[in-house]
Tab-separated table of C-alpha atoms in Angstrom:
chain	number	residue	atom	x	y	z
A	26	MET	CA	-20.706	96.445	35.103
A	27	ASN	CA	-19.433	93.055	36.681
A	28	ILE	CA	-21.930	91.107	34.826
A	29	ALA	CA	-21.007	92.570	31.430
A	30	LEU	CA	-17.389	92.033	32.123
A	31	GLY	CA	-18.245	88.365	32.837
A	32	ILE	CA	-20.056	87.898	29.605
A	33	VAL	CA	-17.133	89.204	27.688
A	34	LEU	CA	-14.736	87.014	29.264
A	35	ILE	CA	-16.847	83.801	28.579
A	36	ALA	CA	-17.314	84.677	24.898
A	37	LEU	CA	-13.515	85.495	24.752
A	38	ALA	CA	-12.701	81.933	26.153
A	39	PHE	CA	-15.148	80.274	23.817
A	40	TRP	CA	-13.479	82.047	20.790
A	41	LEU	CA	-9.892	80.981	21.900
A	42	VAL	CA	-11.018	77.399	22.264
A	43	LYS	CA	-12.474	77.430	18.643
A	44	VAL	CA	-9.345	78.820	17.261
A	45	MET	CA	-7.104	76.387	19.121
A	46	VAL	CA	-9.289	73.376	17.675
A	47	LEU	CA	-9.255	74.754	14.205
A	48	SER	CA	-5.396	75.222	14.350
A	49	ASN	CA	-4.864	71.397	15.214
A	50	THR	CA	-7.108	70.038	12.487
A	51	ARG	CA	-4.862	68.373	9.748
A	52	PRO	CA	-5.769	68.004	6.103
A	53	GLU	CA	-6.691	64.607	5.004
A	54	LYS	CA	-4.101	62.717	2.729
A	55	ALA	CA	-5.277	60.889	-0.225
A	56	PRO	CA	-4.939	57.001	0.378
A	57	VAL	CA	-1.864	55.236	-0.828
A	58	LYS	CA	-2.482	52.519	-3.319
A	59	ILE	CA	-0.328	49.335	-2.503
A	60	VAL	CA	1.033	47.452	-5.525
A	61	LYS	CA	1.772	43.878	-4.491
A	62	THR	CA	4.964	42.391	-5.747
A	63	VAL	CA	4.844	39.050	-7.641
A	64	PHE	CA	7.141	36.133	-8.591
A	65	ILE	CA	6.816	34.975	-12.198
A	66	GLU	CA	8.475	32.288	-14.469
A	67	HIS	CA	8.132	32.002	-18.216
A	68	VAL	CA	6.515	29.019	-19.840
A	69	LYS	CA	8.916	26.635	-21.668
A	70	ASN	CA	6.781	23.866	-23.120
A	71	GLY	CA	8.447	20.392	-23.926
A	72	THR	CA	8.105	16.733	-23.399
A	73	VAL	CA	6.997	15.831	-19.707
A	74	PRO	CA	7.208	12.266	-18.569
A	75	ILE	CA	4.145	11.151	-16.733
A	76	THR	CA	5.263	9.459	-13.604
A	77	ILE	CA	2.861	7.563	-11.369
A	78	THR	CA	3.896	7.212	-7.667
A	79	ALA	CA	2.922	4.286	-5.578
A	80	ASN	CA	3.982	2.652	-2.334
A	81	GLY	CA	4.429	-0.805	-1.196
A	82	ASN	CA	6.325	-3.395	0.775
A	83	LEU	CA	9.197	-5.652	-0.346
A	84	VAL	CA	8.544	-9.401	-0.454
A	85	ALA	CA	11.107	-11.844	-1.477
A	86	LYS	CA	10.334	-13.345	-5.201
A	87	ASN	CA	11.774	-16.632	-4.075
A	88	LYS	CA	10.195	-17.630	-0.631
A	89	ILE	CA	9.057	-20.946	0.766
A	90	GLU	CA	7.217	-21.922	3.835
A	91	ILE	CA	8.872	-25.038	5.382
A	92	PHE	CA	6.421	-27.628	6.345
A	93	SER	CA	6.919	-31.260	7.559
A	94	GLU	CA	5.606	-34.269	5.414
A	95	VAL	CA	6.702	-36.695	8.123
A	96	GLN	CA	6.613	-37.154	12.071
A	97	GLY	CA	9.638	-37.346	14.242
A	98	VAL	CA	11.876	-35.658	16.737
A	99	LEU	CA	13.942	-32.700	15.169
A	100	GLN	CA	17.719	-33.448	15.527
A	101	PRO	CA	20.495	-31.149	16.195
A	102	ASN	CA	22.241	-29.869	12.977
A	103	SER	CA	25.797	-28.738	12.383
A	104	LYS	CA	24.130	-25.213	11.736
A	105	GLU	CA	21.511	-24.183	14.123
A	106	PHE	CA	17.926	-23.791	12.994
A	107	ARG	CA	17.773	-20.141	13.735
A	108	PRO	CA	16.368	-17.038	11.837
A	109	GLY	CA	19.245	-15.214	10.020
A	110	ASN	CA	21.335	-18.283	9.324
A	111	SER	CA	22.177	-18.500	5.644
A	112	TYR	CA	22.402	-21.858	3.552
A	113	ARG	CA	23.930	-22.913	0.404
A	114	LYS	CA	21.891	-24.722	-2.287
A	115	GLY	CA	21.718	-28.485	-1.225
A	116	GLU	CA	22.959	-27.692	2.328
A	117	VAL	CA	20.888	-29.437	5.065
A	118	ILE	CA	18.382	-26.901	6.871
A	119	LEU	CA	16.962	-29.467	9.284
A	120	LYS	CA	16.874	-33.119	9.778
A	121	ILE	CA	14.065	-35.275	11.468
A	122	ASN	CA	14.952	-38.606	13.332
A	123	SER	CA	14.289	-41.234	10.679
A	124	GLU	CA	15.463	-44.480	12.514
A	125	GLU	CA	12.195	-46.055	12.742
A	126	HIS	CA	11.300	-45.255	8.995
A	127	TYR	CA	14.720	-46.526	7.940
A	128	ALA	CA	14.276	-49.843	9.740
A	129	ASN	CA	10.905	-50.327	8.112
A	130	LEU	CA	12.611	-49.548	4.791
A	131	GLN	CA	15.329	-52.199	5.218
A	132	ALA	CA	12.659	-54.851	6.097
A	133	GLN	CA	10.873	-54.051	2.837
A	134	LYS	CA	14.269	-54.244	0.860
A	135	SER	CA	14.707	-57.583	2.549
A	136	ASN	CA	11.334	-58.867	1.457
A	137	LEU	CA	12.012	-57.758	-2.274
A	138	TYR	CA	15.489	-59.378	-2.129
A	139	ASN	CA	13.964	-62.682	-0.680
A	140	SER	CA	11.212	-62.620	-3.291
A	141	ILE	CA	13.458	-62.214	-5.996
A	142	THR	CA	15.688	-65.093	-4.477
A	143	SER	CA	12.797	-67.419	-4.227
A	144	ILE	CA	11.876	-67.259	-7.916
A	145	MET	CA	15.237	-67.804	-9.275
A	146	PRO	CA	14.994	-71.569	-9.453
A	147	ASP	CA	11.778	-71.217	-11.414
A	148	ILE	CA	13.402	-68.508	-13.833
A	149	ARG	CA	16.320	-71.074	-14.260
A	150	LEU	CA	13.999	-73.707	-15.287
A	151	ASP	CA	11.347	-71.875	-17.318
A	152	TYR	CA	13.346	-68.742	-18.665
A	153	PRO	CA	16.901	-69.809	-18.719
A	154	GLU	CA	17.719	-67.098	-21.136
A	155	GLN	CA	16.549	-64.362	-18.572
A	156	TYR	CA	18.422	-66.098	-15.599
A	157	GLU	CA	21.540	-64.191	-15.814
A	158	LYS	CA	20.054	-60.728	-15.756
A	159	TRP	CA	18.115	-61.398	-12.573
A	160	GLN	CA	21.251	-63.063	-11.060
A	161	GLN	CA	23.150	-59.908	-11.802
A	162	TYR	CA	20.442	-57.771	-10.315
A	163	LEU	CA	20.793	-59.638	-6.893
A	164	ARG	CA	24.533	-59.090	-7.151
A	165	ASP	CA	24.275	-55.565	-7.592
A	166	PHE	CA	21.613	-55.211	-4.897
A	167	ASP	CA	22.972	-53.016	-1.909
A	168	PHE	CA	20.845	-52.516	1.151
A	169	GLU	CA	22.723	-49.221	1.853
A	170	LYS	CA	21.995	-47.748	-1.516
A	171	PRO	CA	18.873	-46.841	-3.467
A	172	THR	CA	17.082	-49.825	-4.778
A	173	PRO	CA	17.981	-50.382	-8.582
A	174	LYS	CA	15.414	-50.657	-11.328
A	175	LEU	CA	14.083	-54.024	-11.983
A	176	PRO	CA	15.542	-55.763	-15.022
A	177	GLU	CA	13.751	-55.183	-18.409
A	178	ILE	CA	11.160	-57.680	-19.093
A	179	ASN	CA	11.446	-59.240	-22.658
A	180	SER	CA	8.270	-60.918	-22.924
A	181	GLU	CA	4.638	-61.167	-21.792
A	182	LYS	CA	4.831	-64.478	-20.328
A	183	GLU	CA	7.860	-63.191	-18.049
A	184	LYS	CA	6.030	-60.159	-17.065
A	185	PHE	CA	2.834	-62.237	-15.874
A	186	PHE	CA	5.190	-64.576	-13.994
A	187	ILE	CA	7.040	-61.744	-12.133
A	188	SER	CA	3.718	-59.876	-11.446
A	189	GLY	CA	2.294	-63.124	-10.066
A	190	ARG	CA	4.856	-63.411	-7.460
A	191	ASN	CA	4.152	-59.809	-6.277
A	192	ILE	CA	7.561	-58.669	-7.181
A	193	TYR	CA	6.266	-55.283	-8.720
A	194	THR	CA	4.269	-54.597	-5.615
A	195	THR	CA	7.035	-55.211	-3.198
A	196	PHE	CA	9.327	-53.266	-5.505
A	197	TYR	CA	7.120	-50.117	-5.559
A	198	ASN	CA	6.453	-50.231	-1.752
A	199	VAL	CA	10.353	-50.017	-1.220
A	200	LYS	CA	10.640	-47.075	-3.761
A	201	ASN	CA	7.667	-45.321	-1.998
A	202	MET	CA	9.528	-45.823	1.351
A	203	GLU	CA	12.755	-44.576	-0.087
A	204	VAL	CA	11.095	-41.389	-1.391
A	205	ARG	CA	9.543	-40.824	1.986
A	206	LEU	CA	12.894	-41.332	3.758
A	207	THR	CA	14.320	-38.265	1.868
A	208	LYS	CA	11.476	-36.107	3.436
A	209	TYR	CA	13.243	-36.555	6.860
A	210	THR	CA	16.038	-34.252	5.646
A	211	ILE	CA	15.068	-30.932	4.517
A	212	ARG	CA	17.700	-29.137	2.180
A	213	ALA	CA	17.941	-25.634	0.750
A	214	PRO	CA	16.294	-25.508	-2.720
A	215	TYR	CA	18.678	-22.386	-3.433
A	216	ASP	CA	21.131	-20.186	-1.836
A	217	GLY	CA	19.087	-18.365	0.754
A	218	ILE	CA	18.513	-17.339	4.333
A	219	LEU	CA	16.076	-18.606	7.108
A	220	THR	CA	13.684	-15.753	8.078
A	221	ASP	CA	11.521	-17.593	10.532
A	222	ALA	CA	12.155	-20.767	12.816
A	223	LEU	CA	9.242	-22.149	14.765
A	224	VAL	CA	10.766	-25.351	16.214
A	225	ASN	CA	13.857	-26.096	18.292
A	226	PRO	CA	15.930	-29.212	18.334
A	227	GLY	CA	14.321	-32.077	20.488
A	228	SER	CA	10.836	-31.016	19.511
A	229	LEU	CA	8.272	-33.642	18.340
A	230	ILE	CA	7.492	-32.836	14.753
A	231	ARG	CA	4.014	-33.624	13.276
A	232	SER	CA	2.964	-34.117	9.687
A	233	GLY	CA	1.714	-30.941	8.216
A	234	GLN	CA	3.303	-28.641	10.755
A	235	LYS	CA	4.812	-25.286	9.702
A	236	LEU	CA	8.503	-25.298	10.655
A	237	GLY	CA	9.901	-21.831	9.230
A	238	GLU	CA	10.266	-19.709	6.293
A	239	PHE	CA	13.299	-19.546	3.874
A	240	ILE	CA	13.787	-16.782	1.200
A	241	ASN	CA	16.370	-15.785	-1.443
A	242	PRO	CA	17.536	-12.395	-0.262
A	243	ARG	CA	18.818	-11.155	-3.693
A	244	VAL	CA	15.572	-10.599	-5.789
A	245	TYR	CA	12.503	-8.925	-4.288
A	246	GLU	CA	9.133	-7.990	-5.591
A	247	MET	CA	6.838	-5.035	-4.566
A	248	GLU	CA	3.135	-4.975	-5.166
A	249	VAL	CA	1.571	-1.622	-5.633
A	250	ALA	CA	-1.935	-0.526	-6.575
A	251	ILE	CA	-2.125	1.854	-9.562
A	252	ASN	CA	-5.375	3.560	-10.674
A	253	ALA	CA	-7.219	1.546	-13.209
A	254	LYS	CA	-7.256	4.465	-15.415
A	255	TYR	CA	-3.548	4.030	-16.113
A	256	MET	CA	-3.643	0.346	-16.464
A	257	ASP	CA	-3.109	0.642	-20.314
A	258	LEU	CA	-0.093	2.666	-19.711
A	259	LEU	CA	1.826	0.104	-17.740
A	260	GLN	CA	3.993	-2.222	-19.680
A	261	LYS	CA	5.795	-5.412	-18.482
A	262	GLY	CA	9.522	-4.430	-18.543
A	263	ASN	CA	9.019	-0.899	-17.938
A	264	SER	CA	11.906	0.731	-15.734
A	265	VAL	CA	10.880	1.792	-12.296
A	266	LYS	CA	12.807	4.044	-9.794
A	267	VAL	CA	12.443	2.662	-6.232
A	268	THR	CA	13.231	4.937	-3.292
A	269	SER	CA	13.401	4.721	0.591
A	270	ARG	CA	12.173	7.642	2.136
A	271	ASP	CA	13.988	6.757	5.396
A	272	THR	CA	17.359	6.525	3.923
A	273	ASP	CA	17.075	8.296	0.600
A	274	GLN	CA	18.556	5.289	-1.150
A	275	THR	CA	17.539	4.566	-4.718
A	276	TRP	CA	17.341	1.256	-6.830
A	277	ASP	CA	16.421	0.447	-10.346
A	278	GLY	CA	13.569	-1.944	-10.718
A	279	LYS	CA	11.202	-3.100	-13.642
A	280	ILE	CA	7.654	-4.064	-14.010
A	281	ALA	CA	7.633	-7.929	-13.689
A	282	ARG	CA	3.891	-8.454	-14.389
A	283	VAL	CA	0.415	-6.491	-14.169
A	284	ASN	CA	-2.729	-8.203	-13.019
A	285	GLY	CA	-5.487	-8.113	-15.497
A	286	ARG	CA	-8.306	-7.798	-12.832
A	287	VAL	CA	-9.512	-4.358	-11.426
A	288	ASP	CA	-10.428	-4.334	-7.659
A	289	GLN	CA	-13.984	-3.322	-7.630
A	290	ALA	CA	-13.792	-1.631	-4.239
A	291	SER	CA	-10.829	0.699	-4.977
A	292	GLN	CA	-10.805	0.515	-8.816
A	293	THR	CA	-7.127	-0.057	-8.792
A	294	VAL	CA	-5.044	-2.657	-10.550
A	295	LYS	CA	-2.070	-4.502	-9.055
A	296	ALA	CA	1.366	-4.028	-10.357
A	297	TYR	CA	4.432	-6.214	-9.492
A	298	ILE	CA	7.853	-4.463	-9.509
A	299	GLU	CA	10.998	-6.677	-9.458
A	300	VAL	CA	14.047	-5.073	-7.736
A	301	GLU	CA	17.426	-6.240	-6.673
A	302	GLY	CA	20.342	-4.642	-4.976
A	303	LYS	CA	22.329	-3.992	-1.882
A	304	ASP	CA	20.605	-3.127	1.461
A	305	LEU	CA	17.277	-4.444	0.576
A	306	LYS	CA	15.393	-6.486	3.123
A	307	GLU	CA	11.932	-8.032	3.177
A	308	GLY	CA	9.291	-5.913	4.561
A	309	ILE	CA	10.820	-2.521	3.949
A	310	TYR	CA	8.464	0.285	2.710
A	311	LEU	CA	9.581	1.826	-0.586
A	312	GLU	CA	8.057	4.469	-3.026
A	313	ALA	CA	8.099	3.633	-6.783
A	314	GLU	CA	7.910	6.144	-9.552
A	315	LEU	CA	6.640	4.457	-12.767
A	316	VAL	CA	7.165	6.157	-15.939
A	317	ALA	CA	3.931	5.468	-17.710
A	318	LYS	CA	4.183	7.756	-20.933
A	319	SER	CA	5.313	11.312	-22.024
A	320	GLU	CA	3.166	14.446	-22.907
A	321	ASN	CA	4.349	16.548	-25.682
A	322	ASP	CA	4.188	20.258	-25.848
A	323	ALA	CA	3.397	20.442	-22.035
A	324	TYR	CA	4.510	22.243	-19.039
A	325	GLU	CA	4.673	21.151	-15.421
A	326	MET	CA	4.036	23.670	-12.488
A	327	GLU	CA	3.149	23.431	-8.898
A	328	ARG	CA	-0.313	22.178	-8.337
A	329	LYS	CA	-1.328	25.034	-5.875
A	330	LEU	CA	-1.115	27.457	-8.579
A	331	LEU	CA	-4.032	25.911	-10.628
A	332	VAL	CA	-7.184	27.873	-10.152
A	333	ASN	CA	-10.450	25.856	-9.898
A	334	ASN	CA	-8.526	22.869	-11.522
A	335	GLU	CA	-8.830	24.733	-14.900
A	336	SER	CA	-6.997	28.287	-14.890
A	337	VAL	CA	-3.760	29.969	-13.962
A	338	TYR	CA	-2.824	33.415	-13.414
A	339	VAL	CA	-0.652	35.081	-16.112
A	340	LEU	CA	0.923	38.621	-16.240
A	341	LYS	CA	0.066	41.156	-19.060
A	342	ASP	CA	1.648	44.449	-18.864
A	343	SER	CA	1.852	44.384	-15.013
A	344	ILE	CA	-1.768	43.253	-14.877
A	345	ILE	CA	-2.765	39.979	-13.641
A	346	ASP	CA	-5.097	37.926	-15.912
A	347	LEU	CA	-6.718	34.500	-15.707
A	348	VAL	CA	-6.273	32.147	-18.434
A	349	LYS	CA	-7.862	28.802	-18.973
A	350	VAL	CA	-5.552	25.772	-19.455
A	351	ASN	CA	-5.882	21.985	-20.181
A	352	PRO	CA	-4.638	19.894	-17.091
A	353	VAL	CA	-3.443	16.493	-18.392
A	354	PHE	CA	-2.000	14.814	-15.153
A	355	PHE	CA	-2.001	15.569	-11.238
A	356	THR	CA	0.500	14.338	-8.782
A	357	ASP	CA	0.593	15.261	-5.029
A	358	ASN	CA	2.584	18.466	-5.724
A	359	THR	CA	2.376	19.291	-9.341
A	360	VAL	CA	0.374	19.347	-12.431
A	361	VAL	CA	1.071	19.016	-15.926
A	362	ILE	CA	-0.794	21.530	-18.277
A	363	LYS	CA	-1.199	22.216	-21.792
A	364	GLY	CA	-2.585	25.366	-23.625
A	365	LEU	CA	0.057	28.118	-22.824
A	366	GLU	CA	2.571	29.469	-25.368
A	367	ASP	CA	6.104	29.484	-24.729
A	368	GLY	CA	7.369	32.544	-23.020
A	369	THR	CA	4.052	33.394	-21.229
A	370	PRO	CA	4.821	34.746	-17.769
A	371	VAL	CA	3.008	32.856	-15.194
A	372	LEU	CA	2.830	33.531	-11.424
A	373	SER	CA	5.330	30.996	-9.804
A	374	ARG	CA	4.054	31.811	-6.278
A	375	SER	CA	0.635	32.176	-4.922
A	376	VAL	CA	-0.580	35.762	-4.380
A	377	PRO	CA	-3.214	36.243	-1.438
A	378	GLY	CA	-6.236	37.927	-2.636
A	379	ALA	CA	-5.124	37.810	-6.450
A	380	TYR	CA	-7.928	38.457	-9.127
A	381	PRO	CA	-8.014	39.440	-12.688
A	382	GLY	CA	-7.237	43.112	-13.365
A	383	MET	CA	-5.050	43.455	-10.266
A	384	LYS	CA	-1.970	45.715	-10.809
A	385	VAL	CA	1.239	44.281	-9.585
A	386	THR	CA	5.011	44.812	-9.991
A	387	VAL	CA	7.360	42.025	-10.800
A	388	TYR	CA	9.978	41.236	-8.180
A	389	GLY	CA	13.319	42.530	-9.088
A	390	SER	CA	11.885	45.363	-11.218
A	391	ASN	CA	10.991	49.118	-10.554
A	392	PRO	CA	7.228	49.420	-9.697
A	393	ARG	CA	5.103	51.532	-12.224
A	394	GLN	CA	2.967	54.240	-10.818
């Protein structure tokens, strides 16, 4: 009796458990299909300027390296020979002691004067008609001024006579020393500023020694390397927009010249941009935008939206489609394309996992079920 009752209880327990399990089982729901939202823009073809971007450093267009052609001790000047000092055209930049050379020059002038004086009696006897002009030359001779040009020779006989007395040799030796005397004083060739000074007053200067650098701070040139395939598009005089990334300042420049040789290693050609304006300094790093040409009936979009460098995603009745286009120019961030009709809706932002035939909804519109 007890055994039968136990069996009945066990069976009842199994039945209750099965009923409870079945009552907790929920019916499976159909999976919900997620429709992604996309951003679009409508194509508007037009004329797109093709702009080439290049970088480079500014270098003064008018720049000289100052070297000494003579030897001597650098003398103090009214304006110190220091970087940053500005000079007007013709102003003395530096002066080297020339006392020894000046003394030798005066000695040579004396030799010339004495040589002419010694031949005056012969001229008076043999060439009386030429005597007055040589006499006047001696009267005008000033040891503190540049040596005047010798009187004009009127006959071959007189020329031989003067040459035989070494007058010409002595005269040109004097003129040579006068020219060399000017090299002891270095003057500014134009209004500018000293950017480098390598010597101090009292230093012994040697012939051929570099003394410093001098520039005109108004006009600069920027050397940029342009891909050789755009060489034919660059024209002398084309306008250029030059920008500093550090200060966001912009200047207007122009292409001054284009090198005709292509660098074999980089396949680039050097272009030189002339730019002038306020706040420009030699050595600063700038970015130049060169307008090479314009493409008609073209459209510019973000480069990341181009698929395999040949296609873009467009929208057709809420369905994504992949359409081939003709890319004509690439920049770091954008691409200029041709082949799309005006008004074509193209994706303006990347869609992860996008594929042709994918159903989407446009941002700002009601999703279609």
